[in-house]
PDB file of C-alpha atoms in Angstrom:
ATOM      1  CA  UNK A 200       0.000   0.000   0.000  1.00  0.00           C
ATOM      2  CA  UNK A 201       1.451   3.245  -0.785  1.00  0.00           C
ATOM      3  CA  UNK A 202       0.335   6.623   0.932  1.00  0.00           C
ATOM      4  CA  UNK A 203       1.459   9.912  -1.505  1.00  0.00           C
ATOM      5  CA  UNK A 204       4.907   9.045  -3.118  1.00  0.00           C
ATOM      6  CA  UNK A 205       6.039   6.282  -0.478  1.00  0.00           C
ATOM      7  CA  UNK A 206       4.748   3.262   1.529  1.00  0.00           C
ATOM      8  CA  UNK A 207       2.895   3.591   4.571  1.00  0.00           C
ATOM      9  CA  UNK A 208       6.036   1.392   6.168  1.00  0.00           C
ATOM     10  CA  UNK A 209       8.454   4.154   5.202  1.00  0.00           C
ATOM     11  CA  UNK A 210       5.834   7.155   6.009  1.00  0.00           C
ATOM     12  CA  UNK A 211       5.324   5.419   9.572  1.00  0.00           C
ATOM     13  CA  UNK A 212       9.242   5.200  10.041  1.00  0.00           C
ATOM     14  CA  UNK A 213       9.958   8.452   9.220  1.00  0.00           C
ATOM     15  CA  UNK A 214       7.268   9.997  11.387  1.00  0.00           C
ATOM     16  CA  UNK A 215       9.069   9.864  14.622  1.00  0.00           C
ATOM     17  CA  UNK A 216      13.223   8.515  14.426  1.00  0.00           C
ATOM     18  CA  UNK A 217      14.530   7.061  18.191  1.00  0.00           C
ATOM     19  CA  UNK A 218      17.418   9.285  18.599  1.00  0.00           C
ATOM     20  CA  UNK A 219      18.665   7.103  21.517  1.00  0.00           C
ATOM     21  CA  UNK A 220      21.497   9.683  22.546  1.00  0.00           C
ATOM     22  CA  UNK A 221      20.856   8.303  26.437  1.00  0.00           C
ATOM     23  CA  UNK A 222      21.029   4.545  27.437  1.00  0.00           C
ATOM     24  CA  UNK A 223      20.329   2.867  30.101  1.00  0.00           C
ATOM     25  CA  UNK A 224      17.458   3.735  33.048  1.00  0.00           C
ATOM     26  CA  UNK A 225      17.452   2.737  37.003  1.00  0.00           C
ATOM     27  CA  UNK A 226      13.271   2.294  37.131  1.00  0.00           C
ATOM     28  CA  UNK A 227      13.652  -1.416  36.657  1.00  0.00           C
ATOM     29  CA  UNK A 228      10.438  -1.665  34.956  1.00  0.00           C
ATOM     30  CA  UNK A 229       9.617  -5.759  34.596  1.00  0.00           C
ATOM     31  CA  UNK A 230       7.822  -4.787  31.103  1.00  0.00           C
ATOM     32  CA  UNK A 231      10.655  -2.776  29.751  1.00  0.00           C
ATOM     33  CA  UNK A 232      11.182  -2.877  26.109  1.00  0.00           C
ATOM     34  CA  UNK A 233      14.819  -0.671  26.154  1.00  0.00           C
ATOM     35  CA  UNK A 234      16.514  -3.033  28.766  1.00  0.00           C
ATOM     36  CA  UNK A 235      15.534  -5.799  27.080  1.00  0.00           C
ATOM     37  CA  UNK A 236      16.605  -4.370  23.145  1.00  0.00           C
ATOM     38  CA  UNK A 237      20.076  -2.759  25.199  1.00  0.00           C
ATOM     39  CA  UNK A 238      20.514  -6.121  26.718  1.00  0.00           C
ATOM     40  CA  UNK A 239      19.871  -8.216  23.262  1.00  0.00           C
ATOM     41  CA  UNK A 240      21.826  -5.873  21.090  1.00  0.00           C
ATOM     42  CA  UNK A 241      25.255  -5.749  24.160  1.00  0.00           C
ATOM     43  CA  UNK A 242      24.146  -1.426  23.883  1.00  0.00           C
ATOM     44  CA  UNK A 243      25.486  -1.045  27.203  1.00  0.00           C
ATOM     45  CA  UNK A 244      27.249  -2.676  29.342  1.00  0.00           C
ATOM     46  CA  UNK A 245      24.955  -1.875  32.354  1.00  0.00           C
ATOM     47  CA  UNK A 246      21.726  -0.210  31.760  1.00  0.00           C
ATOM     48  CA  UNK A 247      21.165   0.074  34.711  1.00  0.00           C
ATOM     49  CA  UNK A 248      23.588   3.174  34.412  1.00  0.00           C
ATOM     50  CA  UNK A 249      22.587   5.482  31.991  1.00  0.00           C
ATOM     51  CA  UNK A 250      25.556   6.506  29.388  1.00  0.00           C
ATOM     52  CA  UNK A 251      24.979   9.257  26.798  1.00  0.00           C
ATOM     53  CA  UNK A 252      26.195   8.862  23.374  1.00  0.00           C
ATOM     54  CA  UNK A 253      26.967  13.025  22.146  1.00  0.00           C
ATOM     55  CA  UNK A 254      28.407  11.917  18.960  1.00  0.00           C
ATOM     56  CA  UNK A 255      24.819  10.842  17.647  1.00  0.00           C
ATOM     57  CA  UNK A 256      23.816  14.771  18.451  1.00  0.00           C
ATOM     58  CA  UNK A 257      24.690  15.146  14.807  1.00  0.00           C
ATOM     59  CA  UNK A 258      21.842  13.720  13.574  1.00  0.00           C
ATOM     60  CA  UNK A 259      20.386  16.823  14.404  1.00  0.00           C
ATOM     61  CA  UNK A 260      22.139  18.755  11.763  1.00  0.00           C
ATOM     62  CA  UNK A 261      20.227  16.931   8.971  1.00  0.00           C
ATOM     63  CA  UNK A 262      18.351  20.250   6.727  1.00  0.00           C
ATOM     64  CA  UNK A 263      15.049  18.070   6.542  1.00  0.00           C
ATOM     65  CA  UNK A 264      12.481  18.547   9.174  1.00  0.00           C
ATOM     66  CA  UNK A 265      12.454  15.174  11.827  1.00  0.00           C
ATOM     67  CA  UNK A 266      10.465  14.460  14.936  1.00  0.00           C
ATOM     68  CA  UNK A 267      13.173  12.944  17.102  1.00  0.00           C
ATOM     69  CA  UNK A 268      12.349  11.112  20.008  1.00  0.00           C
ATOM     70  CA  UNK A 269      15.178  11.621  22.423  1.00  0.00           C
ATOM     71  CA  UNK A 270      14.134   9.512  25.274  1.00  0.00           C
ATOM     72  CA  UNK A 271      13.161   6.040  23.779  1.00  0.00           C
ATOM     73  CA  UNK A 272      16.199   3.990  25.697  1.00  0.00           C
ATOM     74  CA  UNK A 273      16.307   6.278  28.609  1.00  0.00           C
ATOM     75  CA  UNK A 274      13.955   8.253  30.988  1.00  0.00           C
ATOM     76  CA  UNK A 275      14.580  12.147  31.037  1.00  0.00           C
ATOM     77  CA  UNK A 276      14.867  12.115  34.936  1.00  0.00           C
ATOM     78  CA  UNK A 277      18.152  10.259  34.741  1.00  0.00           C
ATOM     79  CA  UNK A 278      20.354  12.248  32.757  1.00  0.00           C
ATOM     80  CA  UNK A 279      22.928  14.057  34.459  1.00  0.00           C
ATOM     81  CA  UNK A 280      22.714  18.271  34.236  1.00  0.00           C
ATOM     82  CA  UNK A 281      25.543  18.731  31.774  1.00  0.00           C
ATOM     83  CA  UNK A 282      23.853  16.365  29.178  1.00  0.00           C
ATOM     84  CA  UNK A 283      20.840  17.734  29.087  1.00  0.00           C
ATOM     85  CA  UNK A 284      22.461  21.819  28.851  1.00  0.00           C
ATOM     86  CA  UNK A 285      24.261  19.824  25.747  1.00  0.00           C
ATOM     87  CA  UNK A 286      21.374  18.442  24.233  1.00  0.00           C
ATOM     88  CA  UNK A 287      19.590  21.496  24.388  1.00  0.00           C
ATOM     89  CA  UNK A 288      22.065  23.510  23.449  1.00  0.00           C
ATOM     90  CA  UNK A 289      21.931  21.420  20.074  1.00  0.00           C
ATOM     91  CA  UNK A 290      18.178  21.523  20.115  1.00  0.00           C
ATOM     92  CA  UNK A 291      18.363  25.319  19.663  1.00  0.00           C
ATOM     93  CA  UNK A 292      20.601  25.025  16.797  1.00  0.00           C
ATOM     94  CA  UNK A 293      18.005  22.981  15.125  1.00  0.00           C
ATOM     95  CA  UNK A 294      14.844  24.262  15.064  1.00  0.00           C
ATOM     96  CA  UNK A 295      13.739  22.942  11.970  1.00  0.00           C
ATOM     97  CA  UNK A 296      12.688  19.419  14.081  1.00  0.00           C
ATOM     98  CA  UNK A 297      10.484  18.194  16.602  1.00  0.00           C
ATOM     99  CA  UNK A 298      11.881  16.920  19.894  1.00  0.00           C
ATOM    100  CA  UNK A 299      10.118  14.407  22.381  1.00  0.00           C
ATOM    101  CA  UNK A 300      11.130  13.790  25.626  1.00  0.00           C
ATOM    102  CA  UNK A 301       9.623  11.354  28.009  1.00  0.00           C
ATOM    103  CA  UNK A 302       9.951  10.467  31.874  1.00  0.00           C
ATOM    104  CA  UNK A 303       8.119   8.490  34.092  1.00  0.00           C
ATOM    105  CA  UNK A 304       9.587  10.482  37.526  1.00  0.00           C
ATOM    106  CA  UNK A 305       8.631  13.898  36.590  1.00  0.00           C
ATOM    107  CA  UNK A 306       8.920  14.636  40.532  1.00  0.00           C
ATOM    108  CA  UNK A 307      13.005  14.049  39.935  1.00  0.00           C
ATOM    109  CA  UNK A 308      12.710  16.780  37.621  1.00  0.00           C
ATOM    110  CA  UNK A 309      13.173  20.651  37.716  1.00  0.00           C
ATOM    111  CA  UNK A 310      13.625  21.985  34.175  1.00  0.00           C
ATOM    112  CA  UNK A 311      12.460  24.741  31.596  1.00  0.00           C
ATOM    113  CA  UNK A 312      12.359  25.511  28.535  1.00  0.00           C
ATOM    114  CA  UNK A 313      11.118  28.060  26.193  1.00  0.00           C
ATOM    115  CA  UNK A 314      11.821  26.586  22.949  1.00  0.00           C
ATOM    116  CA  UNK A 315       8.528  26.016  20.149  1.00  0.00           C
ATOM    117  CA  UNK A 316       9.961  22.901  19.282  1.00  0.00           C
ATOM    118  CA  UNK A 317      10.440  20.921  22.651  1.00  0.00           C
ATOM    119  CA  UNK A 318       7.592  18.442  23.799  1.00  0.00           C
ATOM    120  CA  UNK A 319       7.431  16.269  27.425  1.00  0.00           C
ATOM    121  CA  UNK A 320       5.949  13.878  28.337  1.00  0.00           C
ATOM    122  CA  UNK A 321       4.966  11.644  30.853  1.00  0.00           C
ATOM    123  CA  UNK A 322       3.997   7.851  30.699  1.00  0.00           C
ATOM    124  CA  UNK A 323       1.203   6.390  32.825  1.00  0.00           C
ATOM    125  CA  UNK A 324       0.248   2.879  33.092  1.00  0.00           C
ATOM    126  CA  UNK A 325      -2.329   2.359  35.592  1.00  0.00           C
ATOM    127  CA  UNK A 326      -5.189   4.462  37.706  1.00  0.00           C
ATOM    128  CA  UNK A 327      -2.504   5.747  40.907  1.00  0.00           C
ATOM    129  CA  UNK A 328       0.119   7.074  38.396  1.00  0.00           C
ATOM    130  CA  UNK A 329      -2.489   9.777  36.963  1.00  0.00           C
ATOM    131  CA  UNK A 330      -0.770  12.122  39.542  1.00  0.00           C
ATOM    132  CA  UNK A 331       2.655  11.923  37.490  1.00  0.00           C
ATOM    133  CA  UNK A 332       0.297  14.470  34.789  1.00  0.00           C
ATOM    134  CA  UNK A 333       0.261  17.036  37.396  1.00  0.00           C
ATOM    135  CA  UNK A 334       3.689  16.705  38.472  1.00  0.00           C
ATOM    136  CA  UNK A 335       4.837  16.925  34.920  1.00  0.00           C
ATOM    137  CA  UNK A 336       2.940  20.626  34.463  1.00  0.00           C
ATOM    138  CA  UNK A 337       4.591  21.928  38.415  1.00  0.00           C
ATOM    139  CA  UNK A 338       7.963  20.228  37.546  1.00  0.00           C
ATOM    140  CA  UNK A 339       8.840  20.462  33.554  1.00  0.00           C
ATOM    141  CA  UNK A 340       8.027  24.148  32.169  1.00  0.00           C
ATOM    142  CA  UNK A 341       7.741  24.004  28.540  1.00  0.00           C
ATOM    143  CA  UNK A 342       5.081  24.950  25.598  1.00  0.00           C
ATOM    144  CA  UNK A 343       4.304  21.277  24.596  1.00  0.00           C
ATOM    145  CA  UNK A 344       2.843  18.364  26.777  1.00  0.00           C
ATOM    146  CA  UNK A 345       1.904  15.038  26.268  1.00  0.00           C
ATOM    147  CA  UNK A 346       0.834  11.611  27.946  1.00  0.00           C
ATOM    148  CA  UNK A 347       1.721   8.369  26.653  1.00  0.00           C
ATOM    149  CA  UNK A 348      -0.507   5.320  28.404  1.00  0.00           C
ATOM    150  CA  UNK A 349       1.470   2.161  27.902  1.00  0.00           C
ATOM    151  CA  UNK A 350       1.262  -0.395  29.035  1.00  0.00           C
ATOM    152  CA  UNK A 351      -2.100  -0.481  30.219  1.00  0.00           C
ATOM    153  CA  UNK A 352      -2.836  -1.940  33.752  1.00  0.00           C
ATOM    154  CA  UNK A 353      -6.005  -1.239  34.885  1.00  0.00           C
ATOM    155  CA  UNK A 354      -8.353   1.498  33.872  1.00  0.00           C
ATOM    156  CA  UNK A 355      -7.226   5.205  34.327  1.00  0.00           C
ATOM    157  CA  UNK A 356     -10.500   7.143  33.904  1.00  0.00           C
TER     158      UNK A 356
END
């Protein structure tokens, strides 16, 4: 099936790219995708520790508009301060993309940002995390918001 001049495979793909520039998370989720994908591909050697990768900050520089998701291996609440001035630092280089960022402990979190092109996020998975929403607004100043709810536990209203 094709959708305008390409297939809906390589529309889909291109929609949002996993920038992965942080590895690793200390949750210890027992449903988590990016330990199991860092384990199965030897990504890290403990994931566990987050490690960020700056040399893949040049995929920013690419003259084509991108939604990057920067926070598909990692949770935003565990990279260290000097990463994050870095990444942002690139961000507002680039403002021709689209930047996601996701955390599951907004409450670890004190950060703002004023850039159009920045969006957090928070992921809930069951009725008691609906409070990490309101955290995310007190914690994470920024002009774009959004929720992921995955995986689903119970119902959340």
């Amino acid at each position: 099936m094709t959708w305008g001049k390409c297939s809906v495979a390589v529309c889909i793909k291109s929609l949002i790219q996993n920038m992965n520039l942080v590895i690793g998370c200390d949750i210890g989720c027992s449903y988590c995708y990016a330990r199991n994908n860092a384990r199965r591909f030897h990504m890290t050697d403990d994931f566990e520790t987050p490690e960020y990768f700056p040399q893949k900050l040049r995929l920013m520089d690419k003259a084509r508009p991108q939604n990057f998701l920067l926070t598909g291996m990692s949770d935003f609440a565990g990279w260290k301060p000097e990463w994050r001035d870095e990444v942002f630092a690139k961000i507002a280089q680039n403002p021709q993309h689209q930047y996601l960022l996701l955390t599951k402990r907004p409450d670890r979190v004190c950060f703002s940002t004023n850039l159009d092109d920045v969006w957090f996020g928070v992921t809930v998975t069951s009725n008691k995390e609906k409070g990490r929403i309101a955290t995310l607004h007190e914690r994470i100043h920024c002009r774009h918001y959004y929720v992921t709810f995955e995986p689903m536990f119970d119902d959340v209203g």
